[in-house]
């Protein structure tokens, strides 16, 4: 005879293919609390390549535009990032899990089907944003933001504001609500055990 423990588990949201870092999982009755983390504050380290845009707004996609970067400086990047602090209007990328007429946006894109209507911009909150590193055509920055903010769109819009193009090449979520890298578990069988799962 065997005693089996069945755990129902879900993750709080779909994430970017390039994303790493904190991902909130619900186990058992904790699944009911996951919706609380969709709109909570989050922190990211974003890495971007300037001078090129892609159809997915990240390095997974096809390069569709090339732009000049000779005028870019660390001061200009810092100044541009500061302009995005606060409540801003942001249009989600077409390669996203948002639905339009019952169909995921990325399904329209992958099937090469025209959208029935334009993607509507929405209001998002950037609480803090600061440059971490700038070198040539690469930069990284730290962002604290509210739920529903797309880092790929932020990179795209930031690059356009500087008179060039850009796309995201890396994304690390360092905090989601009360969870951060220091109190997170690695997704492997050694760490994901019943005694290690803390109930909040």
Tab-separated table of C-alpha atoms in Angstrom:
chain	number	residue	atom	x	y	z
A	1	UNK	CA	0.000	0.000	0.000
A	2	UNK	CA	1.276	3.429	-0.899
A	3	UNK	CA	0.357	6.788	0.572
A	4	UNK	CA	0.187	9.300	-2.270
A	5	UNK	CA	0.130	13.077	-1.841
A	6	UNK	CA	-1.568	14.918	-4.677
A	7	UNK	CA	-0.810	18.626	-4.974
A	8	UNK	CA	-2.798	20.900	-7.244
A	9	UNK	CA	-0.504	23.657	-8.440
A	10	UNK	CA	-0.809	26.647	-10.779
A	11	UNK	CA	1.378	29.589	-11.677
A	12	UNK	CA	0.053	33.099	-11.403
A	13	UNK	CA	0.534	34.221	-15.029
A	14	UNK	CA	2.129	33.579	-18.373
A	15	UNK	CA	5.644	34.960	-18.622
A	16	UNK	CA	7.979	36.070	-21.398
A	17	UNK	CA	10.060	33.293	-23.007
A	18	UNK	CA	13.245	35.107	-21.959
A	19	UNK	CA	12.134	35.635	-18.367
A	20	UNK	CA	13.871	34.200	-15.343
A	21	UNK	CA	13.681	34.896	-11.638
A	22	UNK	CA	10.682	34.996	-9.316
A	23	UNK	CA	7.553	33.094	-10.370
A	24	UNK	CA	4.716	32.748	-7.858
A	25	UNK	CA	3.190	29.261	-7.746
A	26	UNK	CA	0.062	28.234	-5.897
A	27	UNK	CA	-0.093	24.841	-4.207
A	28	UNK	CA	-3.333	23.290	-2.996
A	29	UNK	CA	-5.591	25.883	-1.378
A	30	UNK	CA	-2.974	28.539	-2.133
A	31	UNK	CA	-4.132	28.509	-5.764
A	32	UNK	CA	-7.107	30.626	-4.688
A	33	UNK	CA	-4.769	33.479	-3.742
A	34	UNK	CA	-2.932	33.680	-7.053
A	35	UNK	CA	-5.144	36.409	-8.495
A	36	UNK	CA	-3.819	38.722	-5.759
A	37	UNK	CA	-0.393	38.617	-7.418
A	38	UNK	CA	-1.472	39.535	-10.940
A	39	UNK	CA	-1.776	43.226	-10.116
A	40	UNK	CA	0.825	43.471	-7.359
A	41	UNK	CA	4.036	45.473	-7.659
A	42	UNK	CA	7.000	43.816	-9.376
A	43	UNK	CA	10.668	44.537	-9.936
A	44	UNK	CA	12.725	43.600	-12.987
A	45	UNK	CA	16.220	43.856	-14.391
A	46	UNK	CA	15.784	44.419	-18.133
A	47	UNK	CA	18.504	44.016	-20.760
A	48	UNK	CA	18.046	45.616	-24.177
A	49	UNK	CA	19.809	45.843	-27.517
A	50	UNK	CA	19.539	49.242	-29.161
A	51	UNK	CA	19.544	49.913	-32.892
A	52	UNK	CA	17.304	46.994	-33.876
A	53	UNK	CA	13.618	46.202	-33.447
A	54	UNK	CA	11.978	42.806	-33.902
A	55	UNK	CA	8.439	41.670	-34.606
A	56	UNK	CA	8.160	40.196	-31.095
A	57	UNK	CA	9.890	43.130	-29.334
A	58	UNK	CA	12.496	40.648	-28.012
A	59	UNK	CA	15.446	38.641	-29.303
A	60	UNK	CA	13.213	35.643	-30.086
A	61	UNK	CA	11.772	37.480	-33.076
A	62	UNK	CA	12.825	38.567	-36.556
A	63	UNK	CA	14.692	41.856	-36.993
A	64	UNK	CA	12.412	44.255	-38.863
A	65	UNK	CA	14.076	47.665	-38.373
A	66	UNK	CA	17.609	49.016	-38.024
A	67	UNK	CA	18.419	52.387	-36.510
A	68	UNK	CA	21.365	54.663	-35.819
A	69	UNK	CA	22.909	54.533	-32.331
A	70	UNK	CA	25.862	56.895	-32.793
A	71	UNK	CA	24.080	59.630	-30.837
A	72	UNK	CA	23.304	57.454	-27.816
A	73	UNK	CA	25.023	58.176	-24.505
A	74	UNK	CA	24.511	56.998	-20.945
A	75	UNK	CA	23.159	60.452	-20.070
A	76	UNK	CA	20.587	60.293	-22.868
A	77	UNK	CA	19.468	56.808	-21.831
A	78	UNK	CA	19.138	57.903	-18.191
A	79	UNK	CA	17.167	61.002	-19.162
A	80	UNK	CA	14.863	58.952	-21.379
A	81	UNK	CA	14.230	56.346	-18.695
A	82	UNK	CA	13.288	59.059	-16.193
A	83	UNK	CA	10.667	60.330	-18.637
A	84	UNK	CA	8.873	56.978	-18.356
A	85	UNK	CA	8.545	57.166	-14.570
A	86	UNK	CA	4.983	57.561	-13.309
A	87	UNK	CA	1.650	56.738	-14.904
A	88	UNK	CA	2.122	56.159	-18.627
A	89	UNK	CA	0.157	54.889	-21.607
A	90	UNK	CA	1.492	51.644	-23.037
A	91	UNK	CA	0.386	49.473	-25.960
A	92	UNK	CA	0.918	45.738	-25.346
A	93	UNK	CA	2.924	43.846	-27.986
A	94	UNK	CA	1.027	41.675	-30.452
A	95	UNK	CA	3.027	38.685	-29.237
A	96	UNK	CA	1.219	38.581	-25.893
A	97	UNK	CA	-1.359	36.395	-24.167
A	98	UNK	CA	-4.026	39.102	-24.149
A	99	UNK	CA	-7.268	38.158	-25.862
A	100	UNK	CA	-9.134	39.930	-28.637
A	101	UNK	CA	-12.524	38.540	-29.645
A	102	UNK	CA	-11.729	35.382	-27.683
A	103	UNK	CA	-8.406	34.709	-29.421
A	104	UNK	CA	-4.912	35.257	-28.018
A	105	UNK	CA	-3.011	38.070	-29.698
A	106	UNK	CA	-0.011	35.834	-30.326
A	107	UNK	CA	-2.269	33.401	-32.186
A	108	UNK	CA	-3.239	36.168	-34.629
A	109	UNK	CA	0.457	36.945	-35.132
A	110	UNK	CA	1.621	33.346	-35.520
A	111	UNK	CA	-1.197	32.499	-37.933
A	112	UNK	CA	-0.617	35.743	-39.874
A	113	UNK	CA	-4.238	36.786	-39.320
A	114	UNK	CA	-5.018	40.538	-39.333
A	115	UNK	CA	-6.296	41.877	-36.022
A	116	UNK	CA	-10.020	42.702	-36.034
A	117	UNK	CA	-9.173	46.056	-34.418
A	118	UNK	CA	-6.095	47.925	-33.163
A	119	UNK	CA	-4.559	46.914	-29.838
A	120	UNK	CA	-5.770	49.449	-27.312
A	121	UNK	CA	-3.176	51.226	-25.156
A	122	UNK	CA	-3.644	50.999	-21.423
A	123	UNK	CA	-2.456	52.875	-18.380
A	124	UNK	CA	0.404	51.334	-16.398
A	125	UNK	CA	2.493	52.540	-13.465
A	126	UNK	CA	6.290	52.779	-13.445
A	127	UNK	CA	7.203	53.467	-9.814
A	128	UNK	CA	10.978	53.520	-10.198
A	129	UNK	CA	13.301	53.138	-13.167
A	130	UNK	CA	17.082	53.509	-13.262
A	131	UNK	CA	19.939	52.708	-15.596
A	132	UNK	CA	22.207	49.879	-14.435
A	133	UNK	CA	24.627	49.687	-17.350
A	134	UNK	CA	25.180	51.163	-20.817
A	135	UNK	CA	27.796	50.016	-23.295
A	136	UNK	CA	27.661	50.504	-27.057
A	137	UNK	CA	24.384	49.083	-28.287
A	138	UNK	CA	23.466	47.339	-25.018
A	139	UNK	CA	21.902	48.653	-21.839
A	140	UNK	CA	20.273	47.275	-18.718
A	141	UNK	CA	17.954	48.980	-16.270
A	142	UNK	CA	15.987	48.261	-13.109
A	143	UNK	CA	12.216	48.776	-13.060
A	144	UNK	CA	9.664	48.743	-10.252
A	145	UNK	CA	6.183	48.688	-11.725
A	146	UNK	CA	2.556	47.789	-11.247
A	147	UNK	CA	0.860	44.749	-12.718
A	148	UNK	CA	0.157	44.555	-16.430
A	149	UNK	CA	3.323	46.377	-17.508
A	150	UNK	CA	5.122	44.914	-20.522
A	151	UNK	CA	8.903	45.249	-20.369
A	152	UNK	CA	9.169	44.512	-24.103
A	153	UNK	CA	6.917	47.472	-24.873
A	154	UNK	CA	8.887	49.632	-22.452
A	155	UNK	CA	12.135	48.858	-24.291
A	156	UNK	CA	10.478	49.460	-27.668
A	157	UNK	CA	8.985	52.803	-26.609
A	158	UNK	CA	12.145	53.946	-24.840
A	159	UNK	CA	14.246	53.316	-27.948
A	160	UNK	CA	11.765	55.138	-30.195
A	161	UNK	CA	11.922	58.119	-27.819
A	162	UNK	CA	15.686	58.251	-28.381
A	163	UNK	CA	15.341	58.237	-32.158
A	164	UNK	CA	16.316	54.627	-32.736
A	165	UNK	CA	14.948	51.114	-32.325
A	166	UNK	CA	15.385	48.498	-29.628
A	167	UNK	CA	14.327	45.109	-28.366
A	168	UNK	CA	14.583	43.185	-25.111
A	169	UNK	CA	17.314	40.551	-24.827
A	170	UNK	CA	17.005	39.555	-21.173
A	171	UNK	CA	14.508	39.789	-18.328
A	172	UNK	CA	14.944	38.876	-14.685
A	173	UNK	CA	12.088	39.344	-12.244
A	174	UNK	CA	13.697	40.092	-8.891
A	175	UNK	CA	10.520	40.675	-6.893
A	176	UNK	CA	6.786	40.006	-7.115
A	177	UNK	CA	4.767	41.321	-4.186
A	178	UNK	CA	6.278	39.924	-0.967
A	179	UNK	CA	8.359	37.359	-2.869
A	180	UNK	CA	11.926	38.056	-3.981
A	181	UNK	CA	14.987	36.137	-5.112
A	182	UNK	CA	16.182	35.669	-1.530
A	183	UNK	CA	13.034	33.866	-0.352
A	184	UNK	CA	12.423	31.868	-3.532
A	185	UNK	CA	13.076	28.200	-4.265
A	186	UNK	CA	14.770	26.812	-7.347
A	187	UNK	CA	12.474	24.821	-9.625
A	188	UNK	CA	14.029	21.421	-9.007
A	189	UNK	CA	12.989	18.345	-7.075
A	190	UNK	CA	15.612	18.925	-4.373
A	191	UNK	CA	14.136	22.265	-3.333
A	192	UNK	CA	10.446	21.888	-4.223
A	193	UNK	CA	9.450	19.635	-1.340
A	194	UNK	CA	6.477	19.817	0.997
A	195	UNK	CA	8.571	20.963	4.017
A	196	UNK	CA	10.095	23.753	1.918
A	197	UNK	CA	6.798	25.166	0.711
A	198	UNK	CA	5.937	28.067	2.966
A	199	UNK	CA	2.295	29.072	3.363
A	200	UNK	CA	1.657	32.804	3.232
